[in-house]
Structures are given as C-alpha cells and as structure tokens.
Coordinates of C-alpha atoms in Angstrom, one line a residue:
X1 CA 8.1 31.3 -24.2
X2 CA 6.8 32.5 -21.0
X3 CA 3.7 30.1 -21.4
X4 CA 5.3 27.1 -22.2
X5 CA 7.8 27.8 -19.0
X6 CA 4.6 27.9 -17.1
X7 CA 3.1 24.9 -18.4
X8 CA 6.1 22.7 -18.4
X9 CA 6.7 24.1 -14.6
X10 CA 3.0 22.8 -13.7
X11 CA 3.3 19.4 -15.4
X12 CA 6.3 18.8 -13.2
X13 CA 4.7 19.8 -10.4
X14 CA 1.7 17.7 -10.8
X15 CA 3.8 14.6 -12.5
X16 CA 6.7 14.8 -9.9
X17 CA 4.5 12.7 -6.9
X18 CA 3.0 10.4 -9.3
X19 CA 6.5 9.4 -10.7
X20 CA 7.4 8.6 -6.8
X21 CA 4.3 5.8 -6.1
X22 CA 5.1 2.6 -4.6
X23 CA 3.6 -1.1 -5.5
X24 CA 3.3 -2.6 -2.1
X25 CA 3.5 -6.5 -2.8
X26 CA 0.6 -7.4 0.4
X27 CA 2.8 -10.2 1.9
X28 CA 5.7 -9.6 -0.1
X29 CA 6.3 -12.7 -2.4
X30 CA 4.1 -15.3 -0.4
X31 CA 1.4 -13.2 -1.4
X32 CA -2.5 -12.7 0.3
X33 CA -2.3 -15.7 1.6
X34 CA -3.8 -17.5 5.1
X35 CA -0.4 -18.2 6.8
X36 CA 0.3 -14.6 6.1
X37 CA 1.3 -12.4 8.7
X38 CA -0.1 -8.9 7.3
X39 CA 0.5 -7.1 10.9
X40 CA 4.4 -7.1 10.9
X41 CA 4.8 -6.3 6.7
X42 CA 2.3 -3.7 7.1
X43 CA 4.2 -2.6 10.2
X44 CA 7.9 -2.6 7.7
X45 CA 6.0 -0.3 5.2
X46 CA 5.6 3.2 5.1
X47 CA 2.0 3.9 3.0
X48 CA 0.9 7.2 0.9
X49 CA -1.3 8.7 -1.3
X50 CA -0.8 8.0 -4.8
X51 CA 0.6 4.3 -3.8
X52 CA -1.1 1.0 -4.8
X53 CA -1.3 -2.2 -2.6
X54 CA -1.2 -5.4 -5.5
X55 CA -2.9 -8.4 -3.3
X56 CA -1.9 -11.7 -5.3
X57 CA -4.0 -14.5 -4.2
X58 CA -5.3 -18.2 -5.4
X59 CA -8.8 -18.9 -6.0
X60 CA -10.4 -19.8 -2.3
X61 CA -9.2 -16.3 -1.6
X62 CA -10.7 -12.6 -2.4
X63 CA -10.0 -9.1 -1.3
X64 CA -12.8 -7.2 0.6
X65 CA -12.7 -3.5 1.3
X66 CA -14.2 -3.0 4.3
X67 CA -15.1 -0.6 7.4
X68 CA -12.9 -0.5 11.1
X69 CA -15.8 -2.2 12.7
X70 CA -16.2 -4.8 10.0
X71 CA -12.4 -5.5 10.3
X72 CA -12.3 -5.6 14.5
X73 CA -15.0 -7.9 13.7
X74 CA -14.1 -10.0 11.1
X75 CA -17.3 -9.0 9.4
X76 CA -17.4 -9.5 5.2
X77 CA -20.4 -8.8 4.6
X78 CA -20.9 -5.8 4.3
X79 CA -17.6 -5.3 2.1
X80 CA -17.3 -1.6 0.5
X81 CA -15.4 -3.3 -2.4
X82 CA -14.8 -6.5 -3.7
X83 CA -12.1 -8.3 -5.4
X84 CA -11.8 -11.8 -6.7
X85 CA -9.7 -12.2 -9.8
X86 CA -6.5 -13.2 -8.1
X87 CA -4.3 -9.9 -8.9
X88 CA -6.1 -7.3 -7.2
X89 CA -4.7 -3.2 -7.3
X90 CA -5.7 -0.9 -5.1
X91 CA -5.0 2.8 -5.3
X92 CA -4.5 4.9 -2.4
X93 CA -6.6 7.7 -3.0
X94 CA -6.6 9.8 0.1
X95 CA -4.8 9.9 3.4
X96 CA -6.0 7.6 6.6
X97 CA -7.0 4.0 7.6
X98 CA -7.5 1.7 5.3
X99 CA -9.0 -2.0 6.0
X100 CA -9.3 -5.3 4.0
X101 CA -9.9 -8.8 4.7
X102 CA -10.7 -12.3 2.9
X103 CA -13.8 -12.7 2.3
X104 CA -14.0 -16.6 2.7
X105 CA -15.3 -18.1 6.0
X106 CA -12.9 -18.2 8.8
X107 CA -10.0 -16.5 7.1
X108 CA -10.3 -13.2 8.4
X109 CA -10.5 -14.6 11.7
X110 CA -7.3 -16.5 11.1
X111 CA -5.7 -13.7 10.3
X112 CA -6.2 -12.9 6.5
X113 CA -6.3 -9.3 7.3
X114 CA -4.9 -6.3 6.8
X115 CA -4.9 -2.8 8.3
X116 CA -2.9 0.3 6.5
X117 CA -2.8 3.9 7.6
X118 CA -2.3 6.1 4.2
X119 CA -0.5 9.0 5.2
X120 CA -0.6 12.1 2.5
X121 CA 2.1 12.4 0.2
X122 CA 3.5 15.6 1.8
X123 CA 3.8 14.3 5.2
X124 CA 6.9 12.3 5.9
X125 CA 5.7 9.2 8.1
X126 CA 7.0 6.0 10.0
X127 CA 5.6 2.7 8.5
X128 CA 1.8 1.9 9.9
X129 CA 1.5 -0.5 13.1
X130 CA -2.2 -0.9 13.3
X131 CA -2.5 -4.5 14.8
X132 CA -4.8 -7.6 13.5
X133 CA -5.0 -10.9 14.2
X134 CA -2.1 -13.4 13.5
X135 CA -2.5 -16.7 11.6
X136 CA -4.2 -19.6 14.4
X137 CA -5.4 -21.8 12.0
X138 CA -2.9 -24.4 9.6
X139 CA -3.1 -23.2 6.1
X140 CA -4.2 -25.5 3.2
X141 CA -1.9 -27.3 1.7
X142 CA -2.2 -24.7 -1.7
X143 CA -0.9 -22.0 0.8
X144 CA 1.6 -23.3 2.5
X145 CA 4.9 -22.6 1.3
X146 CA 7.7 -24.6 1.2
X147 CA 9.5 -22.8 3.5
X148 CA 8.6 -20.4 6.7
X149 CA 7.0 -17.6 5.7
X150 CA 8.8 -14.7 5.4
X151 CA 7.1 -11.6 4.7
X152 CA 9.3 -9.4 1.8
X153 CA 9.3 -5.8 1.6
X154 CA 8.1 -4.1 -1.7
X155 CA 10.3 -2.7 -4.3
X156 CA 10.1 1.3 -3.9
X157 CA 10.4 3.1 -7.1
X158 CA 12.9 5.7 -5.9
X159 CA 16.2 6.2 -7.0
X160 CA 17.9 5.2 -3.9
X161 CA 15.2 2.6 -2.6
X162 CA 15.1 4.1 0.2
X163 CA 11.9 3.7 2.6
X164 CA 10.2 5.1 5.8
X165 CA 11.3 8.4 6.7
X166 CA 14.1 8.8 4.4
X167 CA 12.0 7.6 1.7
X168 CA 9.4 10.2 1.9
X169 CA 11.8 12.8 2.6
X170 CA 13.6 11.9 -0.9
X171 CA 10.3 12.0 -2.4
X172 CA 9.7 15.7 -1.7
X173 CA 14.0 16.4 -2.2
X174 CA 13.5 14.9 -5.5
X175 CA 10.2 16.8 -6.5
X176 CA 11.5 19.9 -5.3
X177 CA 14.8 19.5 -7.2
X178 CA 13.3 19.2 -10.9
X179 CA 11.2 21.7 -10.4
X180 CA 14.0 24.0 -9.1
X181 CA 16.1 22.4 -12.3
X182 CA 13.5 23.3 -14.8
X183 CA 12.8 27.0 -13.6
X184 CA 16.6 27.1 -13.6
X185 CA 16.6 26.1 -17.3
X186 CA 14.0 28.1 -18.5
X187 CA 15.6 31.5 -16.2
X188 CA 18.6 31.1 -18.5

C-alpha cells in the first residue's frame, strides 16, 4: 500500500504542471501574420515552461527560430529552427528569451516578429514586454483582414482562466492542492 501511495503521490507531482500548460494562439485569431502586431500580444501574455506557442500562418509565411542578434537584426539566415507547414508548435522547454521571425524577405523588418521571455513554471511572472518592430509595410491582400486587427488573448487551460500573476499563482495553488488531497486520501 505504502508503494502505490508513493507512486501515485510522484505521478501527481510530476503530472500536476503539465496538466496546467497553455496554447498561446501567436496573434490570437488573425494568426502569424504581416499586419500583426506580436509586441503588444506578447506584452498581454504571461509565458512558462511546459507552454506551447501554435503560429498559424499562409503559405508566403514560415516560422524561424532564431538568436537575439539575428532578431535585433532581422537576420534569417542563420535560423536555429525552421518551420513552414502552416501550423507550427513550439514547446517551451526551458526558462528565458525566446526569438522568432518570418523568414520571407522584408517581413521581419516589417514587423513579423516575435520576442517571448519563458519564465519557469515555479516563478509567478508578469506577461513579457520585450519590444520589436511594428508593422510599416501594407499587408498583402491574403493578410489583411477584413477588419482592424485585433490581437486576441489565448485560451488558458486553468480552471478559472485566469492569467498573469494570478494565473501562475493558481497553477502552483492548484498543484499543491491535489497533491495535499491525495496524501490526505491515502493517510486515511
């Protein structure tokens, strides 16, 4: 009994985080797009370990992974990853800057980019404000939407939606309080 107490107490542990991740929607429902502003959604959203940014795009656009001086200067090619099959996922692995651009000539300079600062899934954080570039350029007319765009927030998986702060705060309240739960159970 003892054993399985233990085990089912370290699969919670371990689970608990995982069960928390968020899908960041990169430019909400407008998508990874050229008349994107990525500086003020990134700046509404509150990034950490275990949560996956989903970059929806059209086919004159890709998703580069690339290096702090390659973003400040709008340099793809020397991408760390690359992405072009139009729904791109990418994990967040571990804790610090993150930077990703458009590959295709002239967007990143337009202001298809995007910086993120991943902060570790223990450390309760305000959303990430690491500038780039706004949108100079018109868009083609297969981005432009039909109406202004709008950035939208992405759909947290916690219970109470709640982001930022708060959100992370839940998180560990949450995790803490099934663990807490099943030792209860298994005390009794």
């Amino acid at each position: 009994m003892a054993v399985s107490a233990v085990a089912t107490l370290l699969f919670l542990l371990v689970a608990s985080p995982v069960a928390f991740a968020v899908n960041h929607v990169v430019g909400g429902s407008d998508g990874w797009t050229q008349s994107g502003d990525y500086t003020t959604w990134a700046a509404a959203e509150t990034f950490t370990v275990g949560d996956t940014l989903e970059f929806n795009y059209g086919g004159s656009h890709g998703v580069d992974v690339i290096s702090k001086d390659d973003y400040d200067n709008c340099n793809t090619q020397n991408a760390i990853e690359s992405y072009s099959d139009g729904k791109t996922t990418i994990k967040l692995t571990k804790s610090g800057p993150m930077y990703f651009s458009c590959p295709t000539f002239g967007h990143c300079q337009s202001g298809m980019k995007l910086s993120v600062n991943v902060q570790d899934s223990s450390t309760p954080s305000t959303p990430s404000t690491t500038p780039s570039t706004p949108a100079t350029t018109p868009s083609t007319p297969s981005d432009s939407p039909a109406t202004p765009n709008t950035p939208a927030k992405s759909t947290p998986t916690t219970p109470n939606g709640a982001t930022g702060v708060f959100g992370s705060m839940n998180k560990f309240v949450i995790g803490v309080s099934v663990v807490l739960g099943a030792l209860f159970v298994f005390m009794c």
